[in-house]
C-alpha atoms as a printed R data frame, in Angstrom:
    type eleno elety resid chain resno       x      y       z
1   ATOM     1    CA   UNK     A     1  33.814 57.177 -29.444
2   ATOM     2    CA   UNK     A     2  33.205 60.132 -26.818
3   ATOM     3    CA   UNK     A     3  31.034 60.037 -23.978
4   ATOM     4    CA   UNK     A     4  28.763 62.873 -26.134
5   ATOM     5    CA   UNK     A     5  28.452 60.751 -28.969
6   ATOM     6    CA   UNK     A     6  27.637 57.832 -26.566
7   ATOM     7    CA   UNK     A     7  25.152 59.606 -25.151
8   ATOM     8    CA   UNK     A     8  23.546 61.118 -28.417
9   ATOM     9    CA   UNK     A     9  23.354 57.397 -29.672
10  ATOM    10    CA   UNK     A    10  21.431 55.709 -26.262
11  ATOM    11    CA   UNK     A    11  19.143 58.598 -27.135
12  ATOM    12    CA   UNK     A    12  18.368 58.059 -30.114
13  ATOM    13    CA   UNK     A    13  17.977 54.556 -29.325
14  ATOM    14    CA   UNK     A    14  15.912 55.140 -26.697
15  ATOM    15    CA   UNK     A    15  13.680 57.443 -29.624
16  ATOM    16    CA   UNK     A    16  12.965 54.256 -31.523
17  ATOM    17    CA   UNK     A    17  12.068 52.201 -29.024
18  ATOM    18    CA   UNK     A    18  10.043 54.804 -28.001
19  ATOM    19    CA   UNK     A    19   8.333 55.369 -31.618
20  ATOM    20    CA   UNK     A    20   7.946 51.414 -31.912
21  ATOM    21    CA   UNK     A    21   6.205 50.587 -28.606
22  ATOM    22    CA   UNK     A    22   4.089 54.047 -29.189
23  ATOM    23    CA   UNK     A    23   3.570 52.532 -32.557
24  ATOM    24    CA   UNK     A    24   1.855 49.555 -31.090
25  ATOM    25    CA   UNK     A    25   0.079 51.105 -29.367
26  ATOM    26    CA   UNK     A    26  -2.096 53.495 -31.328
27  ATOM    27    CA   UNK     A    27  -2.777 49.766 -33.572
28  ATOM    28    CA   UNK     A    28  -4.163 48.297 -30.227
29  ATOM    29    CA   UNK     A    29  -6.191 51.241 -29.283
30  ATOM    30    CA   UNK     A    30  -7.825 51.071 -32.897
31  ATOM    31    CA   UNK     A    31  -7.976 47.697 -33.255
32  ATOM    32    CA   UNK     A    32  -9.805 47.503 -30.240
33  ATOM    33    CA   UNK     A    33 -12.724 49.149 -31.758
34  ATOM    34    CA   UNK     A    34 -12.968 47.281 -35.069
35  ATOM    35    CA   UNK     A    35 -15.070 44.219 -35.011
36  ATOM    36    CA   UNK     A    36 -13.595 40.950 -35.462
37  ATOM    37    CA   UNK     A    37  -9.947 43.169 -34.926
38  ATOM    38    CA   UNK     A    38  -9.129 42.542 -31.851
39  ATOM    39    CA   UNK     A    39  -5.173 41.025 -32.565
40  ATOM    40    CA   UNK     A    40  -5.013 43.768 -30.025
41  ATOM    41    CA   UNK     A    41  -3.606 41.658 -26.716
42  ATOM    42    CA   UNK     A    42  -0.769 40.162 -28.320
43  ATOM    43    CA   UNK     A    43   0.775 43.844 -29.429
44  ATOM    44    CA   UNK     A    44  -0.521 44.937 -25.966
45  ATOM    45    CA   UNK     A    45   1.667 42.317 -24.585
46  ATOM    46    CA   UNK     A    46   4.481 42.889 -26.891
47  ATOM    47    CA   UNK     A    47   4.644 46.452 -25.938
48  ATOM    48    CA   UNK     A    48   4.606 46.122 -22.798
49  ATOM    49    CA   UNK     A    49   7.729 43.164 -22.959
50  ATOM    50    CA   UNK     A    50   9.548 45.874 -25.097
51  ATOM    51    CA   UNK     A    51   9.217 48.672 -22.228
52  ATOM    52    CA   UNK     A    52  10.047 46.618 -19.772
53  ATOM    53    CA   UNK     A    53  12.734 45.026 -21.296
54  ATOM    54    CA   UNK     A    54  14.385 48.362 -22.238
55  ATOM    55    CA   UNK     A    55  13.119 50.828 -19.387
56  ATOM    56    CA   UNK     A    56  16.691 50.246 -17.989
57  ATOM    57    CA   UNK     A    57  18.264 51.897 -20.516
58  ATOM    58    CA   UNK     A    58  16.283 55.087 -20.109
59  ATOM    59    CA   UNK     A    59  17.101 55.508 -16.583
60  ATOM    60    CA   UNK     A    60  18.573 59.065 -16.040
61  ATOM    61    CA   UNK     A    61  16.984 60.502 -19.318
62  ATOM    62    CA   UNK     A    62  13.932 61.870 -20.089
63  ATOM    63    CA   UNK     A    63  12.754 59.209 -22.053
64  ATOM    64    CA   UNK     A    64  12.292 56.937 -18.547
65  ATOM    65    CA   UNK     A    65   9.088 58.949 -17.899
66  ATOM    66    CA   UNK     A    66   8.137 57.407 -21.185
67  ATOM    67    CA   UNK     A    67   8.295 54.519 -20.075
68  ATOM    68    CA   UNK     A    68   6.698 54.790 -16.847
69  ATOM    69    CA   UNK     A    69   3.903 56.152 -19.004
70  ATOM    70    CA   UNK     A    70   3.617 53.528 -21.295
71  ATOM    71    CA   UNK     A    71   3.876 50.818 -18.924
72  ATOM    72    CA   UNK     A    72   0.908 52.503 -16.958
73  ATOM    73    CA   UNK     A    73  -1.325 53.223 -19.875
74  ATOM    74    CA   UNK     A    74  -0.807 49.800 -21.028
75  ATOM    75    CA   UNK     A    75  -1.850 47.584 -17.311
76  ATOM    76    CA   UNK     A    76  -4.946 50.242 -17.218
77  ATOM    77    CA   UNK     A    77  -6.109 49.864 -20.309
78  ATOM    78    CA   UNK     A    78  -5.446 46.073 -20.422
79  ATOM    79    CA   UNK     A    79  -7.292 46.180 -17.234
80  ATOM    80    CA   UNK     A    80 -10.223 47.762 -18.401
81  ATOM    81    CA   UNK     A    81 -10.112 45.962 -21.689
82  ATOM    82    CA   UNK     A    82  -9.916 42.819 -19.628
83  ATOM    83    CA   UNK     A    83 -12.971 43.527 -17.197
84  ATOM    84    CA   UNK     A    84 -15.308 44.709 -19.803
85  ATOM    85    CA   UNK     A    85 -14.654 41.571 -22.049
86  ATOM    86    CA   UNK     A    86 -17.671 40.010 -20.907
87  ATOM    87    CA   UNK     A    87 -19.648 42.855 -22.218
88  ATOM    88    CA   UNK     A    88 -18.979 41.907 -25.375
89  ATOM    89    CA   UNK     A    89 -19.816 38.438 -24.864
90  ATOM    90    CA   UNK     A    90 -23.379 38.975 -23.173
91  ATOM    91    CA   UNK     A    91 -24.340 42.854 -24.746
92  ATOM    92    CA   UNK     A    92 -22.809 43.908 -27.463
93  ATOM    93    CA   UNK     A    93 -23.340 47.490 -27.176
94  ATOM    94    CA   UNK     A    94 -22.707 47.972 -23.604
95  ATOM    95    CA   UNK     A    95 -19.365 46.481 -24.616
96  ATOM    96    CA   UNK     A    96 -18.905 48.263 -27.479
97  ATOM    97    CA   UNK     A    97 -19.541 51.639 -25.116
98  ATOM    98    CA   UNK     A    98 -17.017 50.339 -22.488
99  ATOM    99    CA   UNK     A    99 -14.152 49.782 -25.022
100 ATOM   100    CA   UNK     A   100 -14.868 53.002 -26.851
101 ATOM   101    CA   UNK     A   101 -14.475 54.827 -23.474
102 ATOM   102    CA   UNK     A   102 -11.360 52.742 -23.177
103 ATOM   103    CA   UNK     A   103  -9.392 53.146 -26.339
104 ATOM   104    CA   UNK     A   104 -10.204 57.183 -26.677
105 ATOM   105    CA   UNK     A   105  -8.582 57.376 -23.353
106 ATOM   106    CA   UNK     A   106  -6.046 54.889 -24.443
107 ATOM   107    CA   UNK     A   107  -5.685 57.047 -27.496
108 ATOM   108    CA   UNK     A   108  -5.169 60.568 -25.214
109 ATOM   109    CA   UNK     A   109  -2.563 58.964 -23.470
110 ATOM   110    CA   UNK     A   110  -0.641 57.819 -26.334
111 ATOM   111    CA   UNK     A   111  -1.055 60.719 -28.297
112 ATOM   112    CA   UNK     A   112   0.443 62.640 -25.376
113 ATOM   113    CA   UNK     A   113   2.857 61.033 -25.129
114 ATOM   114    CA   UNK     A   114   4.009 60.529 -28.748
115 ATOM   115    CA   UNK     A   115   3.623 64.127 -29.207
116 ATOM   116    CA   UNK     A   116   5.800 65.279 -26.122
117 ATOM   117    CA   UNK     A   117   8.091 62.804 -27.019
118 ATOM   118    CA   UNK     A   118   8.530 63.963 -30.524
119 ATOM   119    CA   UNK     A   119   9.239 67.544 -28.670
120 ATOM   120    CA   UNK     A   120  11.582 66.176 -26.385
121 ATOM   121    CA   UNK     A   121   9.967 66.787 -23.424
122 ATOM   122    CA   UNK     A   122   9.666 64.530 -20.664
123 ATOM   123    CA   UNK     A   123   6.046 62.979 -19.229
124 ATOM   124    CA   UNK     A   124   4.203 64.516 -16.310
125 ATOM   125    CA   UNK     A   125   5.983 62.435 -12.774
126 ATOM   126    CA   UNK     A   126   2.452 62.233 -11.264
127 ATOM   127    CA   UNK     A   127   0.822 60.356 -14.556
């Protein structure tokens, strides 16, 4: 196999791993907001595993800002999912509010990213 064909193939690769972890996390964002749906910190989890695990293999391409912006939306919005927890527990709306806040930027940031991804463009360094 030539180095082109090499190459073509670690990108694509790096495309589905890509489309997976982005995958999970559009379900986490939404899931976050459904009552009684919260599965959401296990795929959180697993997506984050996934990008770590493979942000090696995108080093050099485009696709590593992916994963620099996937593994940063992911700790903030576990973060703030994390902190306003109690919210839930004590006043529901209040919570409700905090997560809502949470996922739609969650959701931006995702979004974003699938969408420059699906263009082939890399992510913004500074994000």
């Amino acid at each position: 196999m030539n180095p082109d064909q090499q190459e073509i193939e670690r990108l694509q690769s790096l495309n589905t791993v890509g489309t997976i972890s982005y995958v999970l996390h559009l379900i986490v964002a939404i899931g976050a907001l459904i009552p009684g749906g919260q599965f959401g910190p296990v795929l959180l989890v697993a997506a984050l595993v996934l990008d770590l695990a493979k942000r090696g293999d995108a080093a050099g391409t485009w696709h590593a800002s992916h994963f620099r912006w996937r593994i940063r939306s992911v700790v903030f919005a576990g973060l703030g999912y994390l902190l306003t927890a109690p919210l839930w527990l004590l006043l529901f709306v209040p919570g409700w509010i905090a997560w809502l806040c949470i996922s739609i930027w969650f959701l931006y940031r995702i979004v974003t990213g699938m969408v420059a991804m699906n263009k082939g463009l890399p992510m913004e360094i500074s994000a």
